[in-house]
């Protein structure tokens, strides 16, 4: 007899058969890799939608078990294919519900998710793949999470640094004690089922925070996954029962129990010190920030002081600075002294803030004086300032105009405004200035031409003889400018008076189609002249050659003969961070070995960790979020998947298939407001679920006659002026002063020839075909 993981006996002949099976078949044969255990009551009616999303992601490697507390939760969980329901009576606590769900679960790993929380699309598959790679002896997998409130969605956690530092190594806690600083949620700790059962006495009956800390203390080895696998929905404090003094004191008791556990287990100094640091820091946070009656705060401080002294590790060194002072006062149990110190520190912060504010005001006055002096000098007719996307670099319509300017008007010198962080990424030899510097204000004051695809800062003065060229950076589907007045959640406090003051500085506004011209006039009413010339950045869609497309695909690592699909979703005003709305790994599997997914996250989320980190290894999902220019990606792609991004209007110039994935159209349209109904005026098939999207891409729907007909109507409407000569028209009109009549006329849509498709670009020439 042989044994498999978990100690289950397997006959020798069966073991031999399993050894010949694929790893996926092996996992299926011994049960699911992962059980997602959803537990609790139906909080605020959230459970049904949560389970709909989870059920759609169920697979042989992932099962969903619902420990449903009460009739409402049971009703929300029943009749869902692939979901196992464990009915529990009303009033069953969270710990008991978790234990009941785990008892029914058949997976080798358990992911506990409270019923009020959700699991992002694709996360179960990602977690299942990760745990399948883990070696024996790993008991806990830590994952990242986001938080959502009634006001904001998907706010990043502070845990990414700790998880990224761990990488793909699995280590004992002694070697990674900082993982104890990861937010104590059971939902961001995926546990080996055998480990859970072995320690059920400590884990199953405990409250969530205790279990979250105890799990890594008890684990043999710990692994990490720096991808979001949990969305914590925080309920309004006002909707919850108020915390009692006993609830506060229990925080200290919990930490003392955990430190006692660490001592009983004989853990070395590093993890015990990390846990002690967490305890003291948490206690000081409660004293300083939570609203407590003074007698309760005083008693809490006293109990925390006793714990800080009793559990202080031998040889422990307090941190330096103010934090060290706070901890020393806590250990002295000097509550009055602490309150005095806290008041003095608050006054110190106010004084420092006032000093900084005064320095800033002096700096602004000096800057204004220099700027005003420069404004008294004549403008330089040969100086042009360019910037794009809030000083990100050489990009978009301004970049295309600057390139054509060098060709047609080389006597005009371009200077780019670029942030200090992005300056090192500029093409070699690019003359540039960093915002706020002395030369920045000099060129802003003296340039005749100021070109931007967003607005310049309020402080920039519009000189009578200067020309401000607003190029925009997309065709508007969503409401813009003044049209956001009725959508305050999307406007987010936008000052419309300041907006109009900036718009009044525009001399020209570039437009790609009549729809945009009308919407800009409505959203940005002012005296500027509309240049109905097309978007300069789209010229490349008519000038690129087969050799250009082959070179781009080679840079991206797309093998000849592979179908490349670009997935480029837009951002949501109701999401603080980006989590793909598609299960990309499953989609890639369904599309097959001959398809590559190019995935581009919106640049608004550039400051957050990529949720695609764990998917890059497959080679069929390529994260191109940081790749510029985006026009290259469009040229490399055989088709586009997008939701509400303006990339669809640009990509339509190529006359290649476009599929719209609109799973949250109603939410998006209600939150942001839109100018037309995309579902009825789409450039191709519209999918509302991942299954519908997969069906469209695995059949001929993505490129059939109906798709081509929809795309033709869309191109005629939204590619109206884009014919490959937009930049030339802009340069001749704005920089060379040529008349409207002398400019190249716009070629009708049906008379244009877009760049070759990837299939055409990579097809062998007649000579190559002959020699094969």
Short mmCIF file of N, CA and C in Angstrom, two decimals, residues 14 37 39 204 436 524 562 625 686:
data_model
loop_
_atom_site.label_atom_id
_atom_site.label_comp_id
_atom_site.label_asym_id
_atom_site.label_seq_id
_atom_site.Cartn_x
_atom_site.Cartn_y
_atom_site.Cartn_z
N UNK A 14 -3.69 1.62 -8.29
CA UNK A 14 -4.30 2.94 -8.48
C UNK A 14 -3.23 4.03 -8.42
N UNK A 37 -15.01 28.43 1.86
CA UNK A 37 -16.03 28.23 2.88
C UNK A 37 -16.64 29.59 3.23
N UNK A 39 -19.32 31.72 5.20
CA UNK A 39 -20.04 31.42 6.45
C UNK A 39 -20.70 32.68 7.01
N UNK A 204 -10.66 26.45 15.61
CA UNK A 204 -12.07 26.39 15.23
C UNK A 204 -12.97 27.15 16.19
N UNK A 436 7.20 73.09 -11.24
CA UNK A 436 7.59 73.80 -10.03
C UNK A 436 8.99 74.35 -10.03
N UNK A 524 -17.73 71.55 -22.14
CA UNK A 524 -16.73 72.61 -21.94
C UNK A 524 -17.12 73.85 -22.75
N UNK A 562 0.08 33.02 -33.65
CA UNK A 562 -0.76 33.10 -32.45
C UNK A 562 -1.79 34.23 -32.61
N UNK A 625 0.39 46.51 -18.87
CA UNK A 625 -0.11 47.73 -18.24
C UNK A 625 0.90 48.86 -18.30
N UNK A 686 -21.74 42.02 -27.61
CA UNK A 686 -21.74 42.46 -26.22
C UNK A 686 -21.95 41.24 -25.33
#
